[in-house]
Short mmCIF file of C-alpha atoms in Angstrom, two decimals:
data_model
loop_
_atom_site.label_atom_id
_atom_site.label_comp_id
_atom_site.label_asym_id
_atom_site.label_seq_id
_atom_site.Cartn_x
_atom_site.Cartn_y
_atom_site.Cartn_z
CA MET A 1 15.15 20.14 9.31
CA THR A 2 15.46 20.51 5.55
CA VAL A 3 18.86 19.00 5.50
CA VAL A 4 17.63 16.02 7.49
CA TYR A 5 14.72 15.60 5.26
CA VAL A 6 16.76 15.65 2.05
CA VAL A 7 19.19 13.17 3.55
CA LEU A 8 16.34 10.90 4.48
CA VAL A 9 14.90 11.10 0.95
CA PHE A 10 18.27 10.13 -0.60
CA TYR A 11 18.61 7.35 1.92
CA MET A 12 15.24 6.08 0.67
CA LEU A 13 16.43 6.48 -2.85
CA ARG A 14 19.44 4.37 -2.00
CA GLY A 15 17.06 1.57 -0.69
CA TRP A 16 15.09 1.78 -3.97
CA MET A 17 18.19 1.54 -6.12
CA GLN A 18 19.52 -1.48 -4.09
CA ILE A 19 16.46 -3.55 -5.32
CA PRO A 20 17.19 -5.12 -8.70
CA TYR A 21 14.41 -5.28 -11.25
CA PHE A 22 13.13 -8.75 -11.24
CA LYS A 23 12.71 -11.02 -14.30
CA PRO A 24 11.85 -14.69 -13.72
CA GLN A 25 14.55 -17.08 -14.65
CA GLN A 26 12.20 -20.09 -14.75
CA THR A 27 9.53 -20.84 -17.13
CA THR A 28 7.19 -22.66 -14.81
CA VAL A 29 6.06 -22.42 -11.08
CA HIS A 30 5.49 -25.23 -8.63
CA THR A 31 4.11 -23.74 -5.45
CA PRO A 32 0.40 -23.81 -4.64
CA ILE A 33 -1.12 -20.48 -3.69
CA SER A 34 -4.27 -18.98 -2.26
CA VAL A 35 -5.52 -15.63 -3.40
CA LEU A 36 -7.61 -13.85 -0.71
CA ILE A 37 -9.98 -10.97 -1.12
CA ALA A 38 -11.85 -9.38 1.79
CA ALA A 39 -14.80 -7.57 0.08
CA ARG A 40 -17.47 -5.22 1.47
CA ASN A 41 -20.04 -3.52 -0.86
CA GLU A 42 -18.01 -3.99 -3.99
CA GLU A 43 -20.61 -4.92 -6.60
CA ASP A 44 -19.33 -2.39 -9.01
CA ASN A 45 -15.76 -3.75 -8.89
CA ILE A 46 -15.60 -7.41 -7.84
CA ALA A 47 -16.37 -8.93 -11.23
CA ARG A 48 -13.68 -7.04 -12.98
CA THR A 49 -11.10 -8.16 -10.26
CA LEU A 50 -12.13 -11.82 -10.34
CA ASN A 51 -11.95 -11.78 -14.12
CA CYS A 52 -8.36 -10.64 -13.88
CA ILE A 53 -7.47 -13.36 -11.45
CA VAL A 54 -9.25 -16.30 -13.12
CA ASN A 55 -7.55 -15.40 -16.32
CA GLN A 56 -4.12 -15.42 -14.91
CA ASP A 57 -1.38 -17.33 -16.86
CA PHE A 58 -0.94 -19.54 -13.87
CA PRO A 59 -1.52 -23.39 -13.40
CA LYS A 60 -5.23 -23.83 -12.44
CA GLU A 61 -4.32 -26.82 -10.18
CA LEU A 62 -2.00 -24.58 -8.11
CA LEU A 63 -4.50 -21.71 -7.77
CA GLN A 64 -7.15 -21.30 -5.10
CA ILE A 65 -9.27 -18.17 -4.93
CA ILE A 66 -11.23 -17.23 -1.84
CA VAL A 67 -13.41 -14.12 -1.28
CA MET A 68 -14.61 -13.41 2.21
CA ASP A 69 -17.70 -11.19 2.07
CA ASP A 70 -17.67 -8.79 4.93
CA HIS A 71 -21.26 -8.13 5.67
CA SER A 72 -22.12 -6.61 2.23
CA THR A 73 -25.54 -5.00 1.83
CA ASP A 74 -25.34 -5.04 -2.08
CA ASN A 75 -24.95 -7.73 -4.63
CA THR A 76 -21.27 -8.55 -3.89
CA ALA A 77 -21.84 -12.06 -2.53
CA ALA A 78 -24.17 -13.02 -5.43
CA ILE A 79 -21.70 -11.93 -7.95
CA VAL A 80 -18.93 -13.83 -6.25
CA ALA A 81 -21.09 -16.85 -6.11
CA SER A 82 -21.63 -16.79 -9.78
CA TYR A 83 -17.88 -17.51 -10.25
CA ALA A 84 -18.09 -20.86 -8.29
CA SER A 85 -17.74 -22.76 -11.53
CA ARG A 86 -14.50 -20.85 -12.24
CA GLY A 87 -12.88 -21.91 -9.06
CA VAL A 88 -13.76 -19.01 -6.71
CA THR A 89 -14.88 -19.75 -3.22
CA LEU A 90 -17.16 -17.58 -1.29
CA LEU A 91 -16.99 -17.21 2.49
CA GLN A 92 -19.05 -14.94 4.60
CA LEU A 93 -18.56 -13.44 8.01
CA ASN A 94 -21.36 -14.04 10.46
CA GLU A 95 -23.96 -11.52 11.51
CA GLY A 96 -22.89 -11.96 15.08
CA ASP A 97 -19.32 -10.86 14.36
CA LYS A 98 -19.09 -7.31 15.91
CA LEU A 99 -15.58 -5.86 16.32
CA ASN A 100 -13.27 -3.16 15.16
CA SER A 101 -11.07 -5.02 12.74
CA TYR A 102 -13.45 -6.83 10.29
CA LYS A 103 -10.81 -7.06 7.57
CA LYS A 104 -8.27 -8.90 9.77
CA LEU A 105 -11.01 -11.17 10.83
CA ALA A 106 -12.06 -11.91 7.27
CA ILE A 107 -8.42 -12.61 6.22
CA SER A 108 -7.80 -14.79 9.21
CA ARG A 109 -10.87 -16.98 8.43
CA ALA A 110 -9.92 -17.15 4.81
CA ILE A 111 -6.42 -18.30 5.62
CA ALA A 112 -7.91 -20.99 7.88
CA GLN A 113 -9.70 -22.44 4.82
CA ALA A 114 -6.76 -21.83 2.43
CA SER A 115 -4.79 -24.81 1.01
CA GLY A 116 -1.92 -22.82 -0.63
CA GLU A 117 1.62 -22.64 0.77
CA ILE A 118 1.69 -18.90 -0.28
CA ILE A 119 -1.11 -16.48 0.62
CA VAL A 120 -1.58 -13.61 -1.79
CA THR A 121 -3.84 -10.70 -0.80
CA THR A 122 -5.36 -8.14 -2.87
CA ASP A 123 -8.52 -5.95 -2.81
CA ALA A 124 -11.92 -6.12 -4.60
CA ASP A 125 -11.27 -3.09 -6.71
CA CYS A 126 -7.93 -4.06 -8.36
CA ARG A 127 -6.66 -4.87 -11.76
CA MET A 128 -3.76 -7.02 -12.78
CA GLY A 129 -1.92 -8.11 -15.88
CA THR A 130 -1.98 -11.88 -16.79
CA ASN A 131 1.51 -12.47 -15.53
CA TRP A 132 0.92 -11.10 -12.09
CA LEU A 133 0.72 -14.23 -10.08
CA ARG A 134 3.43 -16.08 -12.06
CA THR A 135 5.80 -13.25 -11.50
CA VAL A 136 5.13 -12.90 -7.69
CA VAL A 137 5.33 -16.68 -7.05
CA SER A 138 8.46 -16.93 -9.31
CA TYR A 139 10.06 -14.34 -7.03
CA PHE A 140 9.20 -16.56 -4.00
CA GLU A 141 10.66 -19.60 -5.54
CA GLU A 142 13.83 -17.92 -6.82
CA THR A 143 14.60 -15.83 -3.71
CA GLU A 144 13.28 -18.11 -0.98
CA ALA A 145 11.56 -15.10 0.56
CA TYR A 146 9.07 -15.46 3.42
CA MET A 147 7.08 -12.26 2.57
CA VAL A 148 6.97 -10.27 -0.66
CA SER A 149 5.50 -6.76 -1.20
CA SER A 150 4.80 -5.80 -4.79
CA PRO A 151 3.90 -2.48 -6.57
CA VAL A 152 0.47 -0.94 -6.43
CA ALA A 153 -0.38 2.02 -8.66
CA TYR A 154 -3.42 4.08 -9.47
CA SER A 155 -4.52 4.28 -13.12
CA GLU A 156 -7.44 5.40 -15.33
CA GLU A 157 -7.59 8.87 -13.68
CA LYS A 158 -10.61 10.94 -14.53
CA SER A 159 -9.48 14.35 -13.08
CA TYR A 160 -6.47 16.48 -12.17
CA PHE A 161 -7.28 15.69 -8.53
CA GLU A 162 -6.79 11.92 -9.31
CA ARG A 163 -3.58 12.49 -11.21
CA LEU A 164 -2.16 14.28 -8.22
CA GLN A 165 -3.05 11.32 -6.06
CA THR A 166 -1.30 8.91 -8.51
CA LEU A 167 1.91 10.85 -8.09
CA GLU A 168 1.65 11.07 -4.35
CA PHE A 169 0.70 7.36 -4.09
CA LEU A 170 3.78 6.36 -6.09
CA TYR A 171 5.87 8.20 -3.36
CA LEU A 172 4.27 6.08 -0.71
CA ILE A 173 4.89 2.84 -2.59
CA GLY A 174 8.43 3.89 -3.20
CA LEU A 175 9.05 4.43 0.56
CA GLY A 176 7.78 1.02 1.31
CA ALA A 177 10.02 -0.57 -1.33
CA ALA A 178 12.96 1.56 -0.10
CA GLY A 179 12.58 0.43 3.48
CA ILE A 180 12.76 -3.23 2.24
CA GLY A 181 15.75 -2.50 0.17
CA ASN A 182 17.47 -0.88 3.28
CA LYS A 183 16.63 -3.98 5.37
CA ASN A 184 14.34 -1.92 7.41
CA PRO A 185 10.83 -2.68 6.23
CA THR A 186 8.37 -0.01 7.23
CA THR A 187 5.22 -0.13 4.92
CA CYS A 188 3.55 -2.12 2.36
CA ASN A 189 0.11 -2.32 0.62
CA GLY A 190 -2.30 -5.20 1.27
CA ALA A 191 -3.62 -4.85 -2.22
CA ASN A 192 -0.42 -6.59 -3.46
CA LEU A 193 1.12 -8.55 -0.52
CA ALA A 194 2.01 -12.24 -0.24
CA TYR A 195 3.47 -14.41 2.60
CA ARG A 196 3.92 -18.01 3.47
CA ARG A 197 0.96 -19.42 5.17
CA ASP A 198 3.19 -21.06 7.77
CA LEU A 199 4.70 -17.66 8.58
CA PHE A 200 1.29 -16.22 9.26
CA TYR A 201 0.75 -18.79 12.06
CA GLU A 202 4.31 -18.72 13.25
CA MET A 203 3.83 -14.97 13.84
CA GLY A 204 0.45 -15.57 15.64
CA GLY A 205 -1.60 -14.21 12.86
CA PHE A 206 -3.06 -10.84 13.76
CA ASN A 207 -2.81 -11.31 17.53
CA GLY A 208 -1.62 -8.18 19.18
CA ILE A 209 -2.78 -5.88 16.32
CA ASP A 210 -6.33 -7.10 15.88
CA ASN A 211 -7.79 -4.03 17.88
CA LEU A 212 -7.21 -1.68 15.11
CA ALA A 213 -9.44 -1.39 12.00
CA SER A 214 -6.41 -0.98 9.69
CA GLY A 215 -3.02 -2.60 9.67
CA ASP A 216 -3.59 -5.95 8.14
CA ASP A 217 -0.58 -5.24 5.91
CA GLU A 218 1.81 -2.80 7.54
CA LEU A 219 1.38 -3.96 11.30
CA PHE A 220 1.72 -7.52 10.18
CA LEU A 221 4.92 -6.63 8.21
CA HIS A 222 6.40 -5.15 11.32
CA LYS A 223 5.69 -8.39 13.16
CA VAL A 224 7.62 -10.37 10.47
CA ALA A 225 10.39 -7.78 10.16
CA GLU A 226 11.32 -8.14 13.90
CA LYS A 227 12.40 -11.74 13.31
CA TYR A 228 12.86 -12.08 9.44
CA ALA A 229 13.74 -8.64 7.91
CA GLU A 230 16.24 -10.28 5.67
CA LYS A 231 13.53 -12.53 4.25
CA ILE A 232 11.20 -9.80 3.14
CA GLY A 233 11.43 -8.79 -0.50
CA PHE A 234 10.06 -6.32 -3.00
CA CYS A 235 9.16 -7.69 -6.42
CA LYS A 236 10.22 -4.74 -8.63
CA SER A 237 8.68 -5.74 -11.85
CA LYS A 238 6.11 -4.20 -14.22
CA ASP A 239 4.38 -7.60 -14.50
CA ALA A 240 3.90 -7.62 -10.62
CA ILE A 241 1.97 -4.32 -10.54
CA VAL A 242 -1.55 -4.28 -9.23
CA TYR A 243 -3.67 -1.29 -10.40
CA THR A 244 -6.42 0.44 -8.49
CA ASP A 245 -8.30 3.63 -8.51
CA ALA A 246 -7.71 6.99 -6.82
CA LYS A 247 -10.49 8.57 -4.73
CA ALA A 248 -12.85 10.61 -6.84
CA THR A 249 -13.67 13.04 -4.00
CA LEU A 250 -11.77 15.00 -1.45
CA SER A 251 -13.90 13.39 1.36
CA GLY A 252 -13.18 9.88 0.17
CA PHE A 253 -9.60 10.67 -0.02
CA ILE A 254 -9.38 12.18 3.51
CA SER A 255 -11.30 9.19 4.93
CA GLN A 256 -8.95 6.77 3.31
CA ARG A 257 -5.79 8.52 4.58
CA ARG A 258 -7.24 8.91 7.96
CA ARG A 259 -7.69 5.21 8.16
CA TRP A 260 -4.12 4.57 6.94
CA ALA A 261 -2.67 7.18 9.38
CA SER A 262 -4.67 5.76 12.35
CA LYS A 263 -2.09 2.97 12.82
CA SER A 264 0.96 5.22 12.66
CA THR A 265 1.41 5.60 16.43
CA LYS A 266 0.81 1.93 16.95
CA TYR A 267 3.90 0.70 15.19
CA ARG A 268 5.98 -1.77 17.19
CA ASP A 269 9.31 -0.24 16.00
CA LYS A 270 9.32 3.15 17.57
CA ARG A 271 12.00 4.28 15.19
CA VAL A 272 9.34 4.30 12.53
CA VAL A 273 7.15 6.47 14.80
CA TRP A 274 9.78 9.04 15.32
CA LEU A 275 10.64 9.11 11.59
CA GLY A 276 6.96 9.88 10.87
CA VAL A 277 6.95 12.64 13.56
CA SER A 278 10.05 14.07 12.14
CA ILE A 279 8.54 14.25 8.56
CA TRP A 280 5.42 15.72 10.19
CA LEU A 281 7.49 18.50 11.97
CA PHE A 282 9.46 19.24 8.71
CA ASN A 283 6.15 19.80 6.89
CA LEU A 284 4.77 21.94 9.69
CA SER A 285 7.85 24.16 9.56
CA LEU A 286 7.52 24.37 5.86
CA ILE A 287 3.86 25.59 6.14
CA ALA A 288 5.04 28.09 8.79
CA GLY A 289 7.66 29.31 6.29
CA LEU A 290 5.14 29.60 3.55
CA MET A 291 2.95 31.70 5.65
CA GLN A 292 5.75 33.99 6.54
CA PHE A 293 6.73 34.12 2.87
CA ILE A 294 3.22 35.22 1.94
CA ILE A 295 3.07 37.91 4.77
CA ASP A 296 6.59 39.33 3.94
CA LEU A 297 6.27 38.86 0.21
CA PRO A 298 8.14 42.17 -0.57
CA ASN A 299 11.05 40.93 1.43
CA VAL A 300 11.70 37.59 -0.15
CA ASN A 301 12.45 34.90 2.34
CA VAL A 302 15.54 33.26 0.86
CA LEU A 303 15.76 30.52 3.35
CA PHE A 304 12.16 29.41 2.65
CA LEU A 305 12.84 29.39 -1.10
CA VAL A 306 16.08 27.32 -0.67
CA ALA A 307 14.37 24.84 1.61
CA PHE A 308 11.44 24.38 -0.75
CA VAL A 309 13.61 24.04 -3.82
CA MET A 310 15.79 21.43 -1.98
CA LYS A 311 12.59 19.49 -1.05
CA VAL A 312 11.28 19.38 -4.61
CA LEU A 313 14.63 18.45 -6.10
CA ALA A 314 15.07 15.56 -3.59
CA GLU A 315 11.58 14.23 -4.18
CA LEU A 316 12.10 14.48 -7.91
CA ALA A 317 15.24 12.43 -7.67
CA PHE A 318 13.31 9.80 -5.65
CA ILE A 319 10.06 9.64 -7.64
CA TYR A 320 11.51 9.73 -11.15
CA PRO A 321 12.42 6.04 -11.15
CA LEU A 322 9.07 5.21 -9.65
CA CYS A 323 7.36 6.89 -12.46
CA GLY A 324 9.51 4.91 -14.85
CA LEU A 325 8.24 1.63 -13.28
CA VAL A 326 4.74 2.42 -14.10
CA ASN A 327 5.30 4.39 -17.40
CA ARG A 328 4.07 7.67 -15.89
CA HIS A 329 6.80 10.22 -16.31
CA PRO A 330 4.44 12.92 -17.66
CA LEU A 331 2.97 13.02 -14.08
CA LEU A 332 6.12 14.74 -12.95
CA VAL A 333 4.91 18.09 -14.18
CA ASN A 334 2.56 18.03 -11.22
CA LEU A 335 5.40 17.72 -8.67
CA PHE A 336 5.74 21.30 -7.87
CA PRO A 337 2.28 22.06 -6.91
CA LEU A 338 2.00 18.71 -5.27
CA SER A 339 4.88 19.58 -2.85
CA PHE A 340 2.88 22.47 -1.41
CA ILE A 341 -0.40 20.56 -1.17
CA HIS A 342 1.41 17.51 0.28
CA ALA A 343 2.90 19.49 3.21
CA VAL A 344 -0.57 20.71 4.20
CA TYR A 345 -2.18 17.35 3.80
CA LEU A 346 0.40 15.59 5.86
CA VAL A 347 0.25 18.05 8.75
CA TYR A 348 -3.66 17.74 8.83
CA ILE A 349 -3.71 13.87 8.30
CA GLY A 350 -1.01 13.35 11.02
CA VAL A 351 -3.43 14.80 13.55
CA ALA A 352 -6.72 13.86 12.12
CA GLY A 353 -5.76 10.20 11.60
CA ASN A 354 -4.87 9.74 15.28
CA VAL A 355 -7.76 11.73 16.79
CA GLY A 356 -11.28 10.25 17.12
CA LYS A 357 -13.11 7.91 14.73
CA TYR A 358 -13.65 7.83 10.92
CA ASP A 359 -16.02 6.35 8.47
CA TRP A 360 -15.11 3.42 6.35
CA LYS A 361 -17.77 1.72 4.04
CA GLY A 362 -20.64 2.64 6.21
CA ARG A 363 -18.88 1.82 9.47
CA ARG A 364 -17.63 4.18 12.31
CA VAL A 365 -14.24 2.81 13.32
CA ASN A 366 -11.02 3.92 15.09
#
């Protein structure tokens, strides 16, 4: 299992290395876009995000900003409404809308009102540099891509727990980019995702995946990849990075990752499902080896030590360039302890994410 895992990690590294760093060759952009945010109870974050977007170095006549309020019970809607004079449109879901996938409904309704040729989605708790939109749209125009995933990273950590999350999250973003680089897209993040509006309707929108609370990004990516894998790109650029926050508490982290894992067995490409199962089994075997190592500590288990060292070295090779993209190489000192923690967390989340319901922003969903 260890050899298979190491080979897989280096295959992912190959995918990452095949994606060139993007630097726009043109000085102007010409394509109208619509930036969409589905927000629920984000009064503490939404103003900062909207400030980042309205202050983009991007032609105002080509930029439409739509925020869909998802039944917020705080001041989110009022804050968004205060940005109307700066070009922000507020839409709201109806009180009668009762379903499991509110975010997909919010995005679908926002797209129905969108005028841009390119839809750009992000979240209500994100931050971006002023060249974010110009870089992403330039990538579309220069590569003629249909769908573009771009980097997301955690920043402004307040604890060691949050720094560990930052390193682990970079690994996830790298896996998504590597899959695109290998022409086998598997994952992306809706906090920094863009696609052509016509493509959304050609794919039937979220039809067929609208029964799941999560998956407005990955499951839609899989629909597009079935027909247009060659037209999906990853914008590897520092200017294209969207920053967000790690979870402050363990319960918040577990809830988030259960939500992400809940769609893992619903992937249309079953090769991705089996890949996930294989990684889960590898980590389960690693935990078993760790337990045996602890029990028989006087008789050092050489095979376990070799397996663990191979795992850490392979992950170091993969995550080193990712840390370079976001200027976070000092985080690598946490890789050794994270490798132990990550194995336990993956085994737990792999089960918990596909069993029962979980809480998300005051809702009980599955």
